[in-house]
CSV table of C-alpha atoms and ligand atoms in Angstrom, one decimal:
chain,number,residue,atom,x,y,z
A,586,UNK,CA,0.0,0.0,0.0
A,587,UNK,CA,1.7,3.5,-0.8
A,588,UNK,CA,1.8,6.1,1.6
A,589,UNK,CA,-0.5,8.3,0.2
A,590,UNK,CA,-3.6,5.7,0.8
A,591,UNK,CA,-2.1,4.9,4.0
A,592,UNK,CA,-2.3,8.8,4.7
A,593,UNK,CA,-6.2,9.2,3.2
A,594,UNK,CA,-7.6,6.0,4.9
A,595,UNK,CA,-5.8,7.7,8.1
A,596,UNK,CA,-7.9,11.0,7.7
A,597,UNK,CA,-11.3,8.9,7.2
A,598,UNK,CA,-10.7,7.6,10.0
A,599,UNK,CA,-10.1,10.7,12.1
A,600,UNK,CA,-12.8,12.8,9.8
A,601,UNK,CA,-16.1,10.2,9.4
A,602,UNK,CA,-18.7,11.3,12.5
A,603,UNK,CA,-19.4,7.1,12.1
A,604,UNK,CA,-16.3,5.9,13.1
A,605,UNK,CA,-15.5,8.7,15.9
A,606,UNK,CA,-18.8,8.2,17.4
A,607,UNK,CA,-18.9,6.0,20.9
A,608,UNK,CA,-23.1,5.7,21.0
A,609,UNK,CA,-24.5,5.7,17.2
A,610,UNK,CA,-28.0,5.9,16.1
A,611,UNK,CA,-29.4,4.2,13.1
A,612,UNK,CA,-33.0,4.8,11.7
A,613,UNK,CA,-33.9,2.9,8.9
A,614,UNK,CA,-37.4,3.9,7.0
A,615,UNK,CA,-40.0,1.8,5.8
A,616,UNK,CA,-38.9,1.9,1.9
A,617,UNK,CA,-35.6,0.5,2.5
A,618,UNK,CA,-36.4,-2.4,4.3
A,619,UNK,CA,-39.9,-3.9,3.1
A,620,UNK,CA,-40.9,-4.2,-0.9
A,621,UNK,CA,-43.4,-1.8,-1.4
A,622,UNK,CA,-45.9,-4.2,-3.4
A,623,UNK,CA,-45.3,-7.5,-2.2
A,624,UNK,CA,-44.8,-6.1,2.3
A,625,UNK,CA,-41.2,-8.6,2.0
A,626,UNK,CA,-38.3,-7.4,3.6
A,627,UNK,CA,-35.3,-6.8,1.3
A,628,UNK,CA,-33.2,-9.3,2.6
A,629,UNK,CA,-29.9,-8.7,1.2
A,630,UNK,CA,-30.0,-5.4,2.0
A,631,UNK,CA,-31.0,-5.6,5.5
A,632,UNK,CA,-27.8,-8.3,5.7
A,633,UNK,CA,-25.6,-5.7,4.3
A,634,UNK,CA,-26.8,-3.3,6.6
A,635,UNK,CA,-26.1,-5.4,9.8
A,636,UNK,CA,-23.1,-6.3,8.2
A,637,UNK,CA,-22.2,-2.2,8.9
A,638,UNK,CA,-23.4,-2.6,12.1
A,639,UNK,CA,-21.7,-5.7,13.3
A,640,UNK,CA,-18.4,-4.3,12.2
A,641,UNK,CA,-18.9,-0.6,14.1
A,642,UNK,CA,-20.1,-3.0,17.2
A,643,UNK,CA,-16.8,-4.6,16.8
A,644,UNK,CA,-14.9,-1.4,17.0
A,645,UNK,CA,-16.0,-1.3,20.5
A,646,UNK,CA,-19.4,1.3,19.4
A,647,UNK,CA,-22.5,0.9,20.9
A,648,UNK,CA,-25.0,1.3,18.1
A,649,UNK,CA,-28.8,1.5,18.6
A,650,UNK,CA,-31.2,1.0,16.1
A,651,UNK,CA,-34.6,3.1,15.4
A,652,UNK,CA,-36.3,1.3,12.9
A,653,UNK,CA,-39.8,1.7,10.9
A,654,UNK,CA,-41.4,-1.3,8.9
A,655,UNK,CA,-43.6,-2.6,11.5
A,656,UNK,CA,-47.0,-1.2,9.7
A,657,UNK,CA,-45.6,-2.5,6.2
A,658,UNK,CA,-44.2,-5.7,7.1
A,659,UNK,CA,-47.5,-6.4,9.1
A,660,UNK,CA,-50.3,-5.6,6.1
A,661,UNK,CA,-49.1,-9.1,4.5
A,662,UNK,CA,-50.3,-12.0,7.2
A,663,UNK,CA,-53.1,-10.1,8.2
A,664,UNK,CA,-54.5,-9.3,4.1
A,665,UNK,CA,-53.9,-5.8,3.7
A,666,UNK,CA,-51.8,-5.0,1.0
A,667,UNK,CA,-52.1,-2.4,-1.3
A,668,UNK,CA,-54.7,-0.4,-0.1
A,669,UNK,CA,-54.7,2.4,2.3
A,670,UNK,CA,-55.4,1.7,5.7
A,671,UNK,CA,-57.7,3.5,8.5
A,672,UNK,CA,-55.3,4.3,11.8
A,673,UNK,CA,-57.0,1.1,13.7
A,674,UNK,CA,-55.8,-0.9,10.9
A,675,UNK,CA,-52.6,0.7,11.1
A,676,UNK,CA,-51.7,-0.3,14.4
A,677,UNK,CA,-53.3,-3.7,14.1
A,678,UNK,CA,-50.6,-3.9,11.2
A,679,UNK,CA,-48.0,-3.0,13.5
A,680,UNK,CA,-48.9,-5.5,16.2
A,681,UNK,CA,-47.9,-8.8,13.5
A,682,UNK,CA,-45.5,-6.4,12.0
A,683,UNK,CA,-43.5,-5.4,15.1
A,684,UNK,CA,-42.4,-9.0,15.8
A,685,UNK,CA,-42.0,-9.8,12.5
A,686,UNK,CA,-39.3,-7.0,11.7
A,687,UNK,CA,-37.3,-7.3,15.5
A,688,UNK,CA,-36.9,-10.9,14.6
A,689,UNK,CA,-35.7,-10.0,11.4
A,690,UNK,CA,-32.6,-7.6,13.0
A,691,UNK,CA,-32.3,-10.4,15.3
A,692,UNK,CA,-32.0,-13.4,12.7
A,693,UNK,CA,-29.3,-11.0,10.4
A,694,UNK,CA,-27.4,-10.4,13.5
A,695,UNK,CA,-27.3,-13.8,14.4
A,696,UNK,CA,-24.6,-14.2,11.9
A,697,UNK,CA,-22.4,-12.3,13.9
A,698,UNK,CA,-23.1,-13.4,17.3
A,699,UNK,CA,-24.9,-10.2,18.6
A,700,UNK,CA,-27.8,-10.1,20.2
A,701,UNK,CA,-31.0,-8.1,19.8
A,702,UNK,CA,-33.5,-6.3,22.2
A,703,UNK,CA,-36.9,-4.8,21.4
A,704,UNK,CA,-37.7,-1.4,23.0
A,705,UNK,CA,-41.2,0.0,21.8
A,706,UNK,CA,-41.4,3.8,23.0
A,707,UNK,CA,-43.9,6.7,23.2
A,708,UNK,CA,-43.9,10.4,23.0
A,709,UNK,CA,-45.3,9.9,26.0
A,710,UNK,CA,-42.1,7.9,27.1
A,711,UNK,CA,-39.9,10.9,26.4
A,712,UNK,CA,-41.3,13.5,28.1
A,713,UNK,CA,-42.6,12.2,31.4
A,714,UNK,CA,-39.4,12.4,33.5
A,715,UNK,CA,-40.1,9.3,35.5
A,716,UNK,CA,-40.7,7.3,31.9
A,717,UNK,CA,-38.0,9.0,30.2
A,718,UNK,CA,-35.4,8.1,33.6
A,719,UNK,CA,-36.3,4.2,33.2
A,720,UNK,CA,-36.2,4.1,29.2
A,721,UNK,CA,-32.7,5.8,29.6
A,722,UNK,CA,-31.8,3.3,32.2
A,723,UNK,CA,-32.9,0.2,30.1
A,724,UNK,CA,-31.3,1.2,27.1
A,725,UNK,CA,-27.9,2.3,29.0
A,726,UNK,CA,-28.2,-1.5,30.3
A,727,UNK,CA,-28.6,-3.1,27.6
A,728,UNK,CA,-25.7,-1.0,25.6
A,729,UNK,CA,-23.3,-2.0,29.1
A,730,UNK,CA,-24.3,-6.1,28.2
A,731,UNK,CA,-23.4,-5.1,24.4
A,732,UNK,CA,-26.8,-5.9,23.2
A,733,UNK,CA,-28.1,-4.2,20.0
A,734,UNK,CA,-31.2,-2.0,21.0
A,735,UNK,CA,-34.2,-2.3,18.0
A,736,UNK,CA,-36.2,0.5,18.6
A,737,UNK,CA,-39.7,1.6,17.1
A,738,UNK,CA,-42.9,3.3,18.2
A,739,UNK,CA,-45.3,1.5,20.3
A,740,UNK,CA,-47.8,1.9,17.4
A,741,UNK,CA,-50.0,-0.4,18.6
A,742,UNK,CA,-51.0,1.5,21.7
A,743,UNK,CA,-50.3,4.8,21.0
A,744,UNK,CA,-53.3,7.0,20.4
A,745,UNK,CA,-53.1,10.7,18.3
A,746,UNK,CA,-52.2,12.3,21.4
A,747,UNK,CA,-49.3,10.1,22.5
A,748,UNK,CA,-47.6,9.2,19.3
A,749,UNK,CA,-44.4,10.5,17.2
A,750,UNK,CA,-46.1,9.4,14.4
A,751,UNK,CA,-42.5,9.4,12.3
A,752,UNK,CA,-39.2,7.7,13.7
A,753,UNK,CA,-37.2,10.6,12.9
A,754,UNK,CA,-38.3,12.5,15.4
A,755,UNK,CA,-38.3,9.4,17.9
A,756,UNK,CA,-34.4,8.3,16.7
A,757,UNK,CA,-33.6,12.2,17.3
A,758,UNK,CA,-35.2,11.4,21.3
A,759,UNK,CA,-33.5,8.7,21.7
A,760,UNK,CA,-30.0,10.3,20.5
A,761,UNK,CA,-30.7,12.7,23.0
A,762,UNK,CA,-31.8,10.8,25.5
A,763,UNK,CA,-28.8,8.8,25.7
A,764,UNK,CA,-26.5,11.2,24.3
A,765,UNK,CA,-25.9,9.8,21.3
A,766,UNK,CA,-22.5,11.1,19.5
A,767,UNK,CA,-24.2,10.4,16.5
A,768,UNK,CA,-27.7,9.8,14.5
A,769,UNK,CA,-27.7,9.1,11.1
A,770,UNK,CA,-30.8,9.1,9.2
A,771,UNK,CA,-31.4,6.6,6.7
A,772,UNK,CA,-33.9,7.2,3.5
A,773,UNK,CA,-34.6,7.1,0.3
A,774,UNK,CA,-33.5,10.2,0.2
A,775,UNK,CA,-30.0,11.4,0.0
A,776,UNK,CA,-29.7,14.7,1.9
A,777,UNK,CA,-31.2,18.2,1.9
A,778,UNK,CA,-31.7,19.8,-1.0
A,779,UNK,CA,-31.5,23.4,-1.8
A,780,UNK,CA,-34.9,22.9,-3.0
A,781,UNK,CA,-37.2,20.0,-4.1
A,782,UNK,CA,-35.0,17.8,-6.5
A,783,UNK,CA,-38.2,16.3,-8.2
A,784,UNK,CA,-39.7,20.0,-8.8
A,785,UNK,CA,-36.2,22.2,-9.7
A,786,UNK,CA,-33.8,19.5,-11.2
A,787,UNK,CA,-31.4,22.1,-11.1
A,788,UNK,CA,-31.4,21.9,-7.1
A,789,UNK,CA,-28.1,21.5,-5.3
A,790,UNK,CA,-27.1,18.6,-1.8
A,791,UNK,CA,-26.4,21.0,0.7
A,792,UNK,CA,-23.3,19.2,2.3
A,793,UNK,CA,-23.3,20.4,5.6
A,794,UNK,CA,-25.5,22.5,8.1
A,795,UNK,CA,-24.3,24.0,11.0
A,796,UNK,CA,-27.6,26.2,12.1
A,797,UNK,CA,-30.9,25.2,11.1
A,798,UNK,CA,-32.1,28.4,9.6
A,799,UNK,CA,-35.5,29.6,8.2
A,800,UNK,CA,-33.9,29.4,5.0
A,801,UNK,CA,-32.4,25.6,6.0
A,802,UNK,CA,-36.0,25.1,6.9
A,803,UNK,CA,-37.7,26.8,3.9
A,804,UNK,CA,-35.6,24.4,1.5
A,805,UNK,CA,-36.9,21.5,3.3
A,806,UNK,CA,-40.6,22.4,2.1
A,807,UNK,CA,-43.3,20.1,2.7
A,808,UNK,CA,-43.0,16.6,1.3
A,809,UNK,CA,-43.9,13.1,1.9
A,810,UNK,CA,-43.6,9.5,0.8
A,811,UNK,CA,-45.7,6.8,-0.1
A,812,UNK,CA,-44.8,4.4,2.9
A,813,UNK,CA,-42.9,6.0,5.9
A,814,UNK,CA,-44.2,8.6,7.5
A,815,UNK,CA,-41.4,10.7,7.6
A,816,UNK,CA,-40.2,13.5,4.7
A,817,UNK,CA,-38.1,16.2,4.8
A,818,UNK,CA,-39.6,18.4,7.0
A,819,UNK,CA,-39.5,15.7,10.2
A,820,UNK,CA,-36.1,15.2,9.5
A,821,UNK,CA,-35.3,19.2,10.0
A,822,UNK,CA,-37.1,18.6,13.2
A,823,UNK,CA,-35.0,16.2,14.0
A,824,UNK,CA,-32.2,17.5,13.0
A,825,UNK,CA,-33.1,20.7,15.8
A,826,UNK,CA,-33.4,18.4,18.5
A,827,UNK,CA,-30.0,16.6,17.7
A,828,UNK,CA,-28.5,19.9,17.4
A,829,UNK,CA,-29.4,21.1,20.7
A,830,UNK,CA,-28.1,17.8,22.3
A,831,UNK,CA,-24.9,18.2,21.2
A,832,UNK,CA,-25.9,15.5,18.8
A,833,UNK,CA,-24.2,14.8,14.8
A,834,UNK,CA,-27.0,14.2,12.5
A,835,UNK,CA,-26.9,12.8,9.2
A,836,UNK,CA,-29.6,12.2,6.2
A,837,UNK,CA,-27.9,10.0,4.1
A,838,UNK,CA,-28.8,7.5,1.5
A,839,UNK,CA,-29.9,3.8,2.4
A,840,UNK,CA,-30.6,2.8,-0.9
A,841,UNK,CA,-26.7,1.3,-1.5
A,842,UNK,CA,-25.2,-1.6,0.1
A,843,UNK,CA,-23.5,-1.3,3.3
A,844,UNK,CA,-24.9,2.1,3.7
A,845,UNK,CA,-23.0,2.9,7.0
A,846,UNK,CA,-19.4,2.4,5.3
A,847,UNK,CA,-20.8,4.2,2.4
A,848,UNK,CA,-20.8,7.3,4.7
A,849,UNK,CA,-17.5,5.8,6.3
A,850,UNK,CA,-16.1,6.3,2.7
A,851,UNK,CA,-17.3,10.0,2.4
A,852,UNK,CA,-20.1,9.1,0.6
A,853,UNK,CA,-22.9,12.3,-0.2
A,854,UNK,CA,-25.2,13.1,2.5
A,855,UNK,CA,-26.4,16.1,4.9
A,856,UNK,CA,-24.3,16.5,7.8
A,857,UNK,CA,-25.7,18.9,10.4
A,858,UNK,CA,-23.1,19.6,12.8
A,859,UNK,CA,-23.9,20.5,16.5
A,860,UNK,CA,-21.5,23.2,18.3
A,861,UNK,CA,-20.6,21.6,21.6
A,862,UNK,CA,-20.5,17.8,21.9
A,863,UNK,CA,-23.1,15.7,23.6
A,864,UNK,CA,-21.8,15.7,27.5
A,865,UNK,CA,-20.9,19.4,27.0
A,866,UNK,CA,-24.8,20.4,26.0
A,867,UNK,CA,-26.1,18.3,28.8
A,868,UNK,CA,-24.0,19.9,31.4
A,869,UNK,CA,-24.7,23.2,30.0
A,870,UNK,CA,-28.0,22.5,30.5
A,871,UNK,CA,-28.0,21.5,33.8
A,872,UNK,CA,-25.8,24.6,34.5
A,873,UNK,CA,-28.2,26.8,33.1
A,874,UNK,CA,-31.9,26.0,33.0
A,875,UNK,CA,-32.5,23.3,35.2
A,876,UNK,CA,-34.0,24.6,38.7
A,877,UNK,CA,-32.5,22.9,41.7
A,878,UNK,CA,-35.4,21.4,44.4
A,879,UNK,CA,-32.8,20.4,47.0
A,880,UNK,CA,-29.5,20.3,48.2
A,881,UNK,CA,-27.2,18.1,49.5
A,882,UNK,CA,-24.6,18.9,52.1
A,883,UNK,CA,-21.2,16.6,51.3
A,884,UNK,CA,-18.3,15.9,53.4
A,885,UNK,CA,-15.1,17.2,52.8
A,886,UNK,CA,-13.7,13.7,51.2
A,887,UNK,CA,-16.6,14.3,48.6
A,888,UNK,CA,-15.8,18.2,48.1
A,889,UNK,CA,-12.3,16.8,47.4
A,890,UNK,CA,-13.5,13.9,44.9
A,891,UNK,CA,-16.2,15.8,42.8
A,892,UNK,CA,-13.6,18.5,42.1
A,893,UNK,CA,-11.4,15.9,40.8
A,894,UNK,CA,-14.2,15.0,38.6
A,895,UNK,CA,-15.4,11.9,40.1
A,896,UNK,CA,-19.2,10.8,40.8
A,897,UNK,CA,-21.1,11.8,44.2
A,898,UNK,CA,-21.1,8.9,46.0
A,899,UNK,CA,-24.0,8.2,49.5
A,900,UNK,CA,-21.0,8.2,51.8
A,901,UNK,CA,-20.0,11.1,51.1
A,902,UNK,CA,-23.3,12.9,51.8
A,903,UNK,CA,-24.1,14.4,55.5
A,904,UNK,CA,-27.5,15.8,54.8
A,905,UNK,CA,-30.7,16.2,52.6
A,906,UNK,CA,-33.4,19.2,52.3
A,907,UNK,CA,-35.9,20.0,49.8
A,908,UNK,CA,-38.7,17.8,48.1
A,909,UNK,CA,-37.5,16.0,44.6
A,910,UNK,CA,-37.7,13.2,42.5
A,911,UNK,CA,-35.4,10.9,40.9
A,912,UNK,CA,-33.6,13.1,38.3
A,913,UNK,CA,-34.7,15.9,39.4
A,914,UNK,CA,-31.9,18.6,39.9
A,915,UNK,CA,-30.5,19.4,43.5
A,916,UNK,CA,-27.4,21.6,44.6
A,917,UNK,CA,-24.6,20.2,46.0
A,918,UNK,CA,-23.2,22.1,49.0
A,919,UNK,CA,-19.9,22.4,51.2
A,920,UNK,CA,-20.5,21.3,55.3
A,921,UNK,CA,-20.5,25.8,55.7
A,922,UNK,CA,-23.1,26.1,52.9
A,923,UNK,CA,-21.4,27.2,49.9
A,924,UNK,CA,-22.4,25.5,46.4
A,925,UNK,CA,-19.9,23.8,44.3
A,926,UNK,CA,-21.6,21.9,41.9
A,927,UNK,CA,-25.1,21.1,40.9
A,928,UNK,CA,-26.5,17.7,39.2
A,929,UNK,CA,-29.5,15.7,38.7
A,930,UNK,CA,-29.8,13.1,42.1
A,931,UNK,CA,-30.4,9.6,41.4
A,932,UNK,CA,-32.6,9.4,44.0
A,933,UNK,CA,-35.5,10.8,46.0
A,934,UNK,CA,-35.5,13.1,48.7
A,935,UNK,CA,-36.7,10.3,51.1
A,936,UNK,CA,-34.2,7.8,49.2
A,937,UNK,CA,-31.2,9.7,49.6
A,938,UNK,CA,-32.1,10.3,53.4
A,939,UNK,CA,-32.1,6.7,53.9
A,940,UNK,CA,-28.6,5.8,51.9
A,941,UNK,CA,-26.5,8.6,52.9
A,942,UNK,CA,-23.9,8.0,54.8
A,943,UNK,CA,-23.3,4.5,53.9
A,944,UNK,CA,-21.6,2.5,51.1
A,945,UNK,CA,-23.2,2.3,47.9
A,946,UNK,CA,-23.2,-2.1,48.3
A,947,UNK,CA,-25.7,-1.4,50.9
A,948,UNK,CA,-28.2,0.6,48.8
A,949,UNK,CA,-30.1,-2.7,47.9
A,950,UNK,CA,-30.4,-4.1,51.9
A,951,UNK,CA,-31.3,-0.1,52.8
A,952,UNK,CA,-34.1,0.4,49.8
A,953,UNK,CA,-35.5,-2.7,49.6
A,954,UNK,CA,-33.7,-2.5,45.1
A,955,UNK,CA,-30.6,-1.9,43.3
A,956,UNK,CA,-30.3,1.9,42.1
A,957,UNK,CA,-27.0,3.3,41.2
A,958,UNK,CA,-24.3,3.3,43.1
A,959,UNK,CA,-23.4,6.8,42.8
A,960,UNK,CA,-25.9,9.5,44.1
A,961,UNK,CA,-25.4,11.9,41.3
A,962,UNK,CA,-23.6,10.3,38.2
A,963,UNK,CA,-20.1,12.6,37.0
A,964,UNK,CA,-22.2,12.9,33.6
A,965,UNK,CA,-25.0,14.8,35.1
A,966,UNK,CA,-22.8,17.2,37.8
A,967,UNK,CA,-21.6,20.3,37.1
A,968,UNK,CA,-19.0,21.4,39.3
A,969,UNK,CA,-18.1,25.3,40.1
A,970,UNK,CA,-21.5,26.6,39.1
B,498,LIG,N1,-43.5,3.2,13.4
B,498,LIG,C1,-44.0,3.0,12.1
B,498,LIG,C2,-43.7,1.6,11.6
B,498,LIG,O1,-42.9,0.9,12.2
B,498,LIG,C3,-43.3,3.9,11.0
B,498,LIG,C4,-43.2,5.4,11.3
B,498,LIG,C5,-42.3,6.0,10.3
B,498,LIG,O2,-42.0,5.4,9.2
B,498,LIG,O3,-41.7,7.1,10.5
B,498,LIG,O4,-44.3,1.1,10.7
């Protein structure tokens, strides 16, 4: 190999938002996995497709995957194909669907030993705090044990009020939910266009945004597809939310093989690049508009370790005030009442009156379950605020 390939495969490697990313989102829409006359799933493509996968969860990634289909894949066995279907259908669809289309990640990435789990959310799941705080939890799990998270809306049970009604949207909550590094949007469509390709053929592939504009927002239009839901216009939305998590987003093509290393390769698509990475937008969150509901008064040991940057352990706390929930913010506070950090507490008010003090093995014997061991995680604390 000469130097000069050497040198470019180097710079993919240190340029591609796929490869640097530690937590990557995949959403995969409805036309690229299921044959829009017959409801089959393209096989081969999906193969290829966890192919990419496999091979960034080999890297040592932890890839999660938002993925449509359920509503197509379902019309088949239950005799509704190729006809338009009332929203009761539509979720009956998805209930035969859903299975169908998790077993099918599950059966492709079989081949490389990895192993699938099925997480159906709500709108509903992403804004309640208490919801949002145990979907985070589940999927963190699962990512820890290395499984591959599927993820779809729970279309079967969601009524108007409660539902997405488009992944992109839901992939964009569940980047930022988890703090994704990166989401990357996968269509039948290649990117954002300067206007509608189909109306002015003379319409350019913006490469990258770094705002999302009226203007960005005004080339997006209004459009839709036969099959997903989705369009350009959800995929601007997402694109906002990413952006505000600290989150890359791409909308690249599906349609090739291997899609993921396609993109790897530099292959065309819309990036939309966030300022401030992921854990930088969550604490600056935190710093700014959270409102506190407690505090908790530390020991000097504590004082010492959270300025080091480590987690707030329940030994290290000496007291409790306020009324709050489970990831609700609290301030934390020196024994002579001066605030050095703030974070989001692991624990209730009544919780962390009962655990502080001791070692975080004895949670479990104390609570009666296993919560974390720390009291306020290092990723949501904020020290010197
Ligand atoms: N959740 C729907 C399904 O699985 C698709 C929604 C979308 O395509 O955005 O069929």
């Amino acid at each position: 190999m000469s130097g000069s390939v050497l040198s470019e495969a180097a710079q993919t490697v240190s340029t591609s938002p796929v490869l640097a990313s530690r937590r990557l989102v995949v959403k995969i829409g409805s036309a690229l996995l299921v044959d829009d006359e017959t409801g089959k799933l393209h096989q081969s493509w999906l193969d290829a497709l966890c192919d990419d996968i496999a091979a960034a969860h080999a890297r040592g990634q932890e890839v999660l995957i938002v993925t449509s289909g359920a509503i197509a894949i379902g019309r088949g066995p239950l005799g509704m194909v190729g006809r338009k279907l009332r929203l009761e259908e539509k979720q009956a669809a998805a209930a035969t669907g859903q299975m169908r289309l998790t077993q099918a990640y599950q059966n492709s990435l079989d081949r490389h030993g990895l192993t699938v789990a099925q997480v159906l959310i709500t709108l509903d799941d992403t804004e309640n705090r208490r919801r949002y705080l145990n979907a985070r939890n589940t999927l963190d799990t699962l990512l820890r044990l290395r499984a591959v998270p599927v993820i779809n809306e729970n279309d079967s049970v969601a009524t108007a009020e409660i539902r997405f009604g488009d992944n992109d949207r839901l992939a964009a909550r569940v980047a930022q939910m988890i703090s994704a590094d990166t989401l990357v949007l996968l269509s039948d469509i290649d990117g954002l266009y300067t206007a509608d390709p189909r109306v002015k053929p003379d319409a350019q592939l913006v490469p990258e945004v770094r705002e999302v504009t009226p203007e960005i927002e005004a080339m997006a239009g209004v459009s839709s597809t036969g099959y997903g839901s989705g369009g350009m216009t959800t995929k601007i939305m997402a694109a906002k939310i990413c952006m505000g998590a600290g989150c890359t987003m791409a909308i690249a093509p599906g349609k090739p093989r291997h899609p993921l290393q396609v993109l790897i390769d530099g292959g065309r698509c819309t990036w939309f690049s966030p300022g401030a990475e992921p854990r930088a937008a969550r604490k600056r969150w935190i710093a700014g508009s959270v409102q506190t509901l407690g505090m908790l008064v530390v020991d000097d040991g504590a004082v010492t370790a959270l300025r080091a940057g480590k987690s707030l352990l329940p030994a290290g706390i000496i007291d409790v005030s306020g009324a709050f929930e489970r990831g609700d913010a609290v301030d934390v506070c020196t024994r002579d009442g001066r605030r050095i950090a703030k974070g989001l507490s692991a624990y209730a008010t009544q919780d962390v009156r009962a655990i502080m003090g001791h070692k975080s093995e004895k949670i479990e014997e104390i609570l009666g379950y296993r919560g974390r061991a720390e009291a306020i995680h290092r990723d949501d604390l904020v020290v010197g605020v």
